[in-house]
Amino acid sequence: MREILFRGKNKDGKWFCGDLLRPNIIITNWDKFTADRRFRADYGVVETKTIGQYTGYDDKNGKGIFQGDLVTDSLFHRFMIVVFRHGAFMFKAIKKTNFEYAPIWEWFGIDGKHPDAEIIGNIFDNQELIMEADDHA
């Protein structure tokens, strides 16, 4: 079973990864108790538009792939955005290729590995990569 994680970015540009508590709060550490035995958690208040869920897959470097990530396939030089569409995580092509959308699970197969998929950024921090890919389409 895949790990359910979310990540989001606060107004200061800091990323938080963990459990989604509310539409804009990500808990990063549940394992804290205060001296008087009250429960306390570390959390970040994030911008809702930046929240993305972990797909359950990692790139070739072992980095978790989230919604909003920009992924490249070095074998075929494809540039893609990770989206959630029709109930599944998908790659959306941003450079001319033989597909518009492709389910991620088709790329990673049963073993969950893809030797050429690599995260090169995300849609919130790296808009220039999307424009660059469109220019080369």
Backbone as a chain_set.jsonl record, in Angstrom:
{"seq": "MREILFRGKNKDGKWFCGDLLRPNIIITNWDKFTADRRFRADYGVVETKTIGQYTGYDDKNGKGIFQGDLVTDSLFHRFMIVVFRHGAFMFKAIKKTNFEYAPIWEWFGIDGKHPDAEIIGNIFDNQELIMEADDHA", "coords": {"N": [[0.845, -1.169, 0.0], [0.498, 2.238, -0.785], [2.167, 5.113, 0.569], [0.434, 7.785, 2.045], [0.858, 11.036, 1.489], [1.181, 14.594, 1.61], [2.217, 17.669, 0.156], [3.031, 21.117, 0.467], [3.404, 24.655, -0.067], [4.398, 27.456, 1.837], [3.657, 31.011, 2.329], [6.129, 32.189, 2.524], [7.739, 30.713, 0.951], [8.634, 28.262, 1.848], [8.647, 24.734, 1.832], [6.429, 22.17, 2.979], [5.939, 18.856, 4.075], [3.815, 16.15, 4.654], [1.035, 15.058, 6.599], [-2.231, 15.995, 5.55], [-4.131, 18.156, 7.29], [-6.129, 20.13, 7.369], [-7.668, 22.137, 4.789], [-5.491, 23.835, 4.367], [-3.38, 23.196, 6.065], [-0.543, 21.413, 6.879], [0.632, 18.691, 8.61], [3.726, 17.968, 9.93], [5.021, 16.478, 11.827], [3.896, 14.22, 14.067], [4.647, 13.216, 16.495], [4.995, 14.442, 19.085], [5.025, 15.377, 22.455], [4.173, 17.534, 25.095], [5.713, 18.776, 28.16], [3.736, 18.653, 30.085], [2.263, 16.525, 29.223], [0.605, 16.99, 27.08], [-0.527, 16.737, 23.754], [1.323, 17.739, 20.915], [1.971, 19.017, 17.69], [4.151, 19.477, 14.883], [3.706, 21.792, 12.285], [2.726, 23.28, 9.131], [1.322, 26.167, 7.722], [-0.042, 26.404, 4.652], [-0.252, 27.56, 1.213], [-3.199, 26.855, -0.454], [-3.351, 26.348, -3.218], [-0.896, 25.265, -3.814], [-0.775, 22.711, -2.845], [-0.1, 19.303, -3.176], [-0.491, 15.808, -3.821], [1.345, 12.869, -2.905], [2.359, 10.521, -5.303], [3.005, 7.899, -4.907], [5.075, 6.886, -6.252], [8.582, 6.998, -7.054], [11.24, 8.969, -8.47], [14.078, 8.307, -10.685], [16.145, 8.913, -8.994], [15.267, 8.362, -6.493], [13.598, 10.231, -5.368], [10.488, 11.34, -4.159], [7.557, 11.51, -6.161], [5.262, 14.035, -6.715], [1.971, 15.533, -7.181], [1.985, 18.197, -9.458], [4.682, 18.197, -9.916], [7.404, 18.541, -12.218], [8.45, 16.41, -14.644], [10.934, 14.629, -16.414], [11.705, 12.472, -19.104], [14.469, 11.009, -19.881], [15.161, 9.245, -21.894], [13.369, 9.519, -24.099], [13.17, 12.224, -24.196], [10.956, 13.629, -23.115], [8.808, 16.009, -21.584], [6.882, 16.483, -18.729], [3.976, 17.206, -16.706], [2.871, 16.324, -13.495], [-0.343, 15.323, -12.81], [-3.681, 15.01, -11.372], [-6.202, 13.204, -12.628], [-9.329, 12.092, -13.802], [-9.578, 10.262, -11.697], [-7.026, 9.228, -11.31], [-3.417, 9.398, -11.014], [-1.583, 11.162, -13.396], [0.655, 11.7, -16.166], [0.97, 14.72, -17.812], [1.645, 15.768, -20.954], [3.927, 18.33, -21.797], [5.484, 18.977, -23.784], [5.625, 18.493, -27.217], [4.547, 15.302, -28.075], [3.749, 11.771, -28.311], [1.42, 11.526, -26.857], [-1.195, 13.054, -24.877], [-2.13, 12.825, -22.241], [-1.018, 10.446, -19.863], [-1.387, 7.585, -17.887], [0.338, 7.323, -14.819], [0.92, 4.855, -13.625], [1.172, 3.133, -15.774], [3.659, 3.727, -16.757], [5.399, 3.066, -14.726], [4.959, 0.447, -13.985], [4.668, -2.892, -12.497], [6.755, -3.24, -10.62], [7.176, -0.676, -9.788], [9.167, 1.002, -10.704], [11.012, 3.218, -12.811], [13.493, 3.668, -15.024], [14.257, 6.051, -16.281], [12.777, 8.287, -15.53], [12.783, 11.494, -14.16], [12.606, 14.014, -11.712], [12.527, 17.409, -12.381], [11.808, 19.767, -11.357], [9.078, 21.876, -10.26], [5.682, 23.029, -10.812], [5.275, 25.371, -9.431], [7.651, 26.543, -8.587], [9.216, 26.568, -10.843], [8.36, 27.788, -13.37], [9.619, 28.672, -15.673], [10.735, 26.42, -16.843], [8.56, 25.11, -17.947], [7.767, 26.937, -19.933], [10.07, 26.91, -21.466], [10.066, 24.258, -22.382], [7.734, 24.307, -23.929], [8.565, 26.067, -25.922], [10.314, 24.503, -27.343], [8.741, 22.619, -28.448]], "CA": [[0.0, 0.0, 0.0], [1.336, 3.431, -0.893], [2.145, 6.088, 1.649], [-0.368, 8.971, 1.732], [1.545, 12.249, 1.915], [0.893, 15.813, 0.879], [3.189, 18.747, 0.35], [2.53, 22.439, 0.109], [4.365, 25.742, 0.116], [3.826, 28.604, 2.55], [3.841, 32.301, 1.665], [7.549, 32.533, 2.558], [8.45, 29.851, 0.011], [9.093, 27.028, 2.487], [7.819, 23.56, 1.548], [6.1, 21.262, 4.074], [5.491, 17.555, 3.591], [3.27, 15.349, 5.744], [-0.398, 14.76, 6.542], [-3.097, 17.145, 5.342], [-5.074, 18.236, 8.4], [-7.202, 20.993, 6.882], [-7.313, 22.517, 3.414], [-4.251, 24.598, 4.249], [-2.437, 22.864, 7.146], [0.158, 20.137, 6.725], [1.312, 18.248, 9.826], [5.001, 17.357, 9.557], [5.504, 15.597, 12.889], [2.828, 13.931, 15.035], [5.216, 12.506, 17.651], [5.459, 15.366, 20.116], [4.241, 15.591, 23.672], [4.752, 18.579, 25.932], [6.067, 18.327, 29.506], [2.504, 18.351, 30.828], [1.664, 15.392, 28.506], [-0.326, 17.4, 26.031], [-0.041, 16.432, 22.417], [1.668, 18.889, 20.079], [2.486, 18.6, 16.389], [4.763, 20.491, 14.031], [2.857, 21.95, 11.111], [2.912, 24.457, 8.303], [0.146, 26.714, 7.046], [0.418, 26.507, 3.269], [-1.195, 28.066, 0.218], [-3.935, 25.684, -0.946], [-3.073, 26.079, -4.634], [0.381, 24.56, -3.946], [-0.852, 21.381, -2.238], [-0.109, 18.17, -4.093], [-0.398, 14.51, -3.148], [2.386, 11.927, -3.332], [1.806, 9.538, -6.233], [3.393, 6.539, -4.545], [6.227, 6.536, -7.089], [9.792, 7.809, -6.919], [11.988, 9.086, -9.722], [15.269, 7.452, -10.757], [17.042, 9.284, -7.898], [14.625, 8.028, -5.226], [12.825, 11.386, -4.891], [9.056, 11.134, -4.296], [6.88, 12.285, -7.196], [4.019, 14.643, -6.238], [1.206, 16.365, -8.107], [2.629, 19.488, -9.702], [6.092, 18.032, -10.275], [7.805, 18.479, -13.619], [9.233, 15.184, -14.795], [11.464, 14.393, -17.744], [12.078, 11.105, -19.466], [15.684, 11.268, -20.649], [15.242, 8.345, -23.042], [12.625, 10.084, -25.23], [13.193, 13.685, -24.034], [9.6, 14.109, -22.88], [8.615, 16.837, -20.404], [5.518, 16.239, -18.286], [3.509, 17.682, -15.407], [2.082, 15.311, -12.797], [-1.69, 15.814, -12.509], [-4.663, 14.003, -10.953], [-7.276, 13.348, -13.614], [-10.156, 10.893, -13.966], [-9.352, 9.33, -10.601], [-5.687, 8.622, -11.342], [-2.282, 10.276, -11.264], [-1.2, 11.071, -14.795], [1.609, 12.634, -16.752], [0.42, 15.56, -18.878], [2.757, 16.192, -21.799], [4.05, 19.769, -22.038], [6.297, 19.079, -24.981], [4.976, 17.659, -28.232], [4.882, 13.887, -27.965], [2.707, 10.905, -28.86], [0.27, 11.471, -25.955], [-1.495, 14.263, -24.11], [-2.13, 12.344, -20.861], [-0.663, 9.025, -19.732], [-1.415, 7.157, -16.486], [1.676, 7.078, -14.27], [1.132, 3.432, -13.339], [1.613, 2.461, -16.999], [5.091, 3.988, -16.929], [6.21, 2.493, -13.652], [4.775, -0.998, -13.959], [4.433, -3.621, -11.252], [7.837, -3.034, -9.643], [7.168, 0.719, -9.353], [10.42, 1.657, -11.076], [11.191, 3.703, -14.174], [14.902, 4.058, -15.009], [14.552, 7.329, -16.928], [11.955, 9.388, -15.019], [13.517, 12.351, -13.214], [11.983, 15.29, -11.341], [13.414, 18.526, -12.699], [11.259, 20.955, -10.713], [7.625, 21.818, -10.061], [4.992, 24.121, -11.503], [5.227, 26.567, -8.588], [8.984, 27.137, -8.481], [9.978, 26.476, -12.093], [7.534, 28.116, -14.538], [10.477, 28.856, -16.849], [10.94, 25.11, -17.483], [7.368, 24.84, -18.761], [7.844, 27.794, -21.107], [11.183, 26.409, -22.284], [9.615, 23.025, -23.032], [6.773, 24.708, -24.962], [9.307, 26.691, -27.026], [10.992, 23.454, -28.105], [7.746, 21.639, -28.912]], "C": [[0.895, 1.238, 0.0], [1.146, 4.36, 0.306], [1.335, 7.312, 1.193], [0.321, 10.185, 2.34], [1.081, 13.411, 1.055], [2.046, 16.778, 1.093], [2.556, 20.039, -0.117], [3.553, 23.483, 0.497], [3.698, 26.894, 0.844], [4.15, 29.907, 1.813], [5.296, 32.755, 1.637], [8.384, 31.651, 1.639], [8.985, 28.563, 0.599], [8.106, 25.898, 2.194], [7.637, 22.718, 2.804], [5.575, 19.968, 3.469], [5.009, 16.737, 4.782], [1.8, 15.053, 5.516], [-1.197, 16.045, 6.374], [-4.166, 17.153, 6.425], [-6.325, 19.012, 7.999], [-6.806, 21.427, 5.473], [-6.015, 23.302, 3.273], [-3.24, 24.312, 5.362], [-1.856, 21.479, 6.907], [0.925, 19.847, 8.012], [2.592, 17.529, 9.41], [5.527, 16.391, 10.601], [4.415, 15.438, 13.946], [3.368, 13.464, 16.377], [5.705, 13.417, 18.763], [4.475, 15.433, 21.283], [4.941, 16.654, 24.505], [5.041, 18.005, 27.321], [4.831, 17.979, 30.335], [1.648, 17.302, 30.101], [0.554, 15.79, 27.535], [0.313, 17.105, 24.675], [0.222, 17.723, 21.647], [2.25, 18.359, 18.772], [3.158, 19.778, 15.687], [3.922, 20.585, 12.763], [3.251, 23.193, 10.327], [1.594, 24.878, 7.7], [0.597, 27.05, 5.63], [-0.664, 27.116, 2.376], [-1.874, 26.873, -0.443], [-3.621, 25.353, -2.403], [-1.773, 25.296, -4.833], [0.338, 23.128, -3.415], [-0.943, 20.308, -3.323], [0.09, 16.885, -3.318], [0.733, 13.677, -3.753], [1.746, 10.844, -4.181], [2.059, 8.096, -5.813], [4.598, 6.059, -5.337], [7.377, 7.5, -6.834], [10.49, 7.894, -8.274], [13.257, 8.231, -9.658], [16.28, 7.75, -9.65], [16.446, 8.991, -6.523], [13.811, 9.16, -4.626], [11.344, 11.142, -5.17], [8.426, 12.065, -5.319], [5.507, 12.723, -6.679], [3.279, 15.322, -7.383], [1.916, 17.699, -8.239], [4.101, 19.379, -10.036], [6.262, 18.063, -11.783], [8.771, 17.313, -13.743], [9.708, 15.086, -16.236], [11.799, 12.917, -17.896], [13.278, 11.252, -20.39], [15.816, 10.386, -21.883], [14.575, 8.949, -24.278], [12.528, 11.61, -25.177], [11.784, 14.27, -23.926], [9.574, 14.925, -21.591], [7.152, 16.76, -20.017], [5.251, 16.882, -16.935], [2.701, 16.546, -14.787], [0.758, 15.94, -12.383], [-2.538, 14.661, -11.976], [-5.878, 14.221, -11.828], [-8.009, 12.027, -13.76], [-9.829, 9.826, -12.92], [-7.98, 8.684, -10.565], [-4.617, 9.704, -11.503], [-1.836, 10.054, -12.699], [-0.063, 12.03, -15.104], [0.864, 13.401, -17.841], [1.615, 16.085, -19.673], [2.752, 17.706, -21.959], [5.011, 20.033, -23.187], [5.681, 18.104, -25.98], [5.494, 16.222, -28.16], [3.712, 13.07, -28.505], [1.504, 10.748, -27.932], [0.03, 12.838, -25.338], [-1.465, 13.95, -22.622], [-1.762, 10.865, -20.875], [-0.692, 8.66, -18.249], [-0.004, 6.82, -15.986], [1.926, 5.591, -14.074], [1.562, 2.668, -14.586], [3.113, 2.625, -17.211], [5.933, 3.22, -15.92], [6.028, 0.992, -13.49], [4.622, -1.573, -12.566], [5.505, -3.344, -10.204], [7.937, -1.591, -9.171], [8.419, 1.487, -9.724], [10.393, 2.08, -12.543], [12.603, 4.284, -14.238], [15.21, 5.433, -15.575], [13.752, 8.517, -16.401], [12.737, 10.18, -13.971], [12.762, 13.65, -12.975], [12.986, 16.399, -11.627], [12.922, 19.832, -12.069], [9.78, 20.754, -10.439], [6.989, 23.063, -10.655], [4.952, 25.422, -10.704], [6.568, 27.296, -8.525], [9.695, 27.259, -9.828], [9.124, 26.707, -13.34], [8.378, 28.237, -15.813], [10.738, 27.535, -17.572], [9.758, 24.742, -18.369], [7.423, 25.664, -20.044], [8.952, 27.324, -22.053], [10.779, 25.148, -23.043], [8.636, 23.349, -24.155], [7.491, 25.315, -26.167], [9.975, 25.659, -27.922], [10.018, 22.405, -28.657], [7.631, 21.638, -30.422]], "O": [[1.914, 1.284, 0.69], [0.099, 4.373, 0.954], [1.531, 7.811, 0.085], [0.361, 10.341, 3.561], [0.645, 13.229, -0.081], [2.758, 16.703, 2.094], [1.672, 20.055, -0.974], [4.456, 23.224, 1.293], [2.572, 27.273, 0.521], [4.837, 29.895, 0.792], [5.667, 33.604, 0.826], [9.601, 31.819, 1.554], [9.718, 27.837, -0.073], [6.892, 26.077, 2.294], [8.565, 22.565, 3.598], [4.853, 19.986, 2.472], [5.699, 16.638, 5.796], [1.368, 14.825, 4.386], [-0.878, 17.065, 6.984], [-5.012, 16.26, 6.475], [-7.446, 18.581, 8.269], [-5.708, 21.108, 5.017], [-5.489, 23.423, 2.166], [-2.331, 25.112, 5.581], [-2.587, 20.5, 6.752], [1.755, 20.644, 8.449], [2.544, 16.583, 8.623], [6.391, 15.568, 10.299], [4.055, 16.395, 14.632], [2.593, 13.33, 17.324], [6.766, 13.157, 19.332], [3.262, 15.531, 21.098], [6.168, 16.664, 24.603], [4.655, 16.876, 27.62], [4.888, 17.1, 31.194], [0.445, 17.208, 30.343], [-0.326, 14.989, 27.222], [1.526, 17.213, 24.495], [-0.556, 18.674, 21.719], [2.951, 17.347, 18.771], [2.773, 20.931, 15.879], [3.479, 19.567, 12.23], [4.007, 24.039, 10.803], [0.83, 24.042, 7.219], [1.495, 27.867, 5.427], [-1.836, 27.174, 2.746], [-1.196, 25.973, -0.939], [-3.627, 24.181, -2.778], [-1.561, 24.722, -5.901], [1.327, 22.404, -3.529], [-1.748, 20.397, -4.25], [0.757, 16.869, -2.284], [1.033, 13.771, -4.943], [0.701, 10.306, -3.816], [1.404, 7.178, -6.305], [5.087, 4.951, -5.119], [7.176, 8.653, -6.453], [10.348, 7.007, -9.116], [13.477, 7.515, -8.681], [17.171, 6.942, -9.391], [17.045, 9.329, -5.502], [13.373, 9.059, -3.48], [10.976, 10.778, -6.287], [8.719, 13.26, -5.347], [4.696, 11.897, -6.261], [3.865, 15.646, -8.416], [2.39, 18.263, -7.253], [4.718, 20.378, -10.407], [5.37, 17.66, -12.53], [9.777, 17.241, -13.038], [8.973, 15.42, -17.165], [12.13, 12.226, -16.932], [13.115, 11.587, -21.563], [16.519, 10.751, -22.825], [15.135, 8.903, -25.373], [11.874, 12.218, -26.025], [11.463, 15.274, -24.563], [10.241, 14.573, -20.617], [6.273, 16.945, -20.859], [6.16, 17.08, -16.129], [1.932, 15.88, -15.481], [0.733, 16.96, -11.695], [-2.171, 13.493, -12.106], [-6.51, 15.277, -11.785], [-7.386, 10.968, -13.833], [-9.807, 8.634, -13.225], [-7.784, 7.693, -9.862], [-4.872, 10.777, -12.051], [-1.725, 8.919, -13.164], [0.152, 13.024, -14.41], [0.205, 12.802, -18.691], [2.487, 16.761, -19.127], [1.708, 18.304, -22.223], [5.307, 21.182, -23.514], [5.264, 17.008, -25.606], [6.698, 15.968, -28.182], [2.785, 13.627, -29.093], [0.642, 9.911, -28.197], [0.931, 13.675, -25.28], [-0.871, 14.683, -21.832], [-2.145, 10.126, -21.782], [-0.083, 9.355, -17.435], [0.748, 6.115, -16.658], [3.031, 5.114, -14.332], [2.25, 1.654, -14.473], [3.761, 1.748, -17.784], [7.041, 2.779, -16.226], [6.885, 0.334, -12.902], [4.468, -0.845, -11.586], [5.192, -3.226, -9.019], [8.7, -1.299, -8.25], [8.708, 2.521, -9.122], [9.829, 1.394, -13.395], [12.886, 5.285, -13.58], [16.313, 5.942, -15.375], [14.023, 9.653, -16.79], [13.28, 9.613, -13.022], [12.33, 14.308, -13.92], [14.134, 16.349, -11.185], [13.55, 20.879, -12.231], [9.287, 19.628, -10.39], [7.678, 24.035, -10.965], [4.624, 26.471, -11.258], [6.611, 28.522, -8.423], [10.682, 27.987, -9.935], [9.162, 25.902, -14.269], [7.899, 27.937, -16.906], [10.941, 27.529, -18.786], [9.935, 24.132, -19.423], [7.154, 25.143, -21.126], [8.794, 27.34, -23.273], [11.115, 24.993, -24.217], [8.695, 22.735, -25.221], [7.076, 25.104, -27.306], [10.181, 25.899, -29.112], [10.439, 21.42, -29.263], [6.842, 20.876, -30.98]]}, "num_chains": 1, "name": "protein.A"}
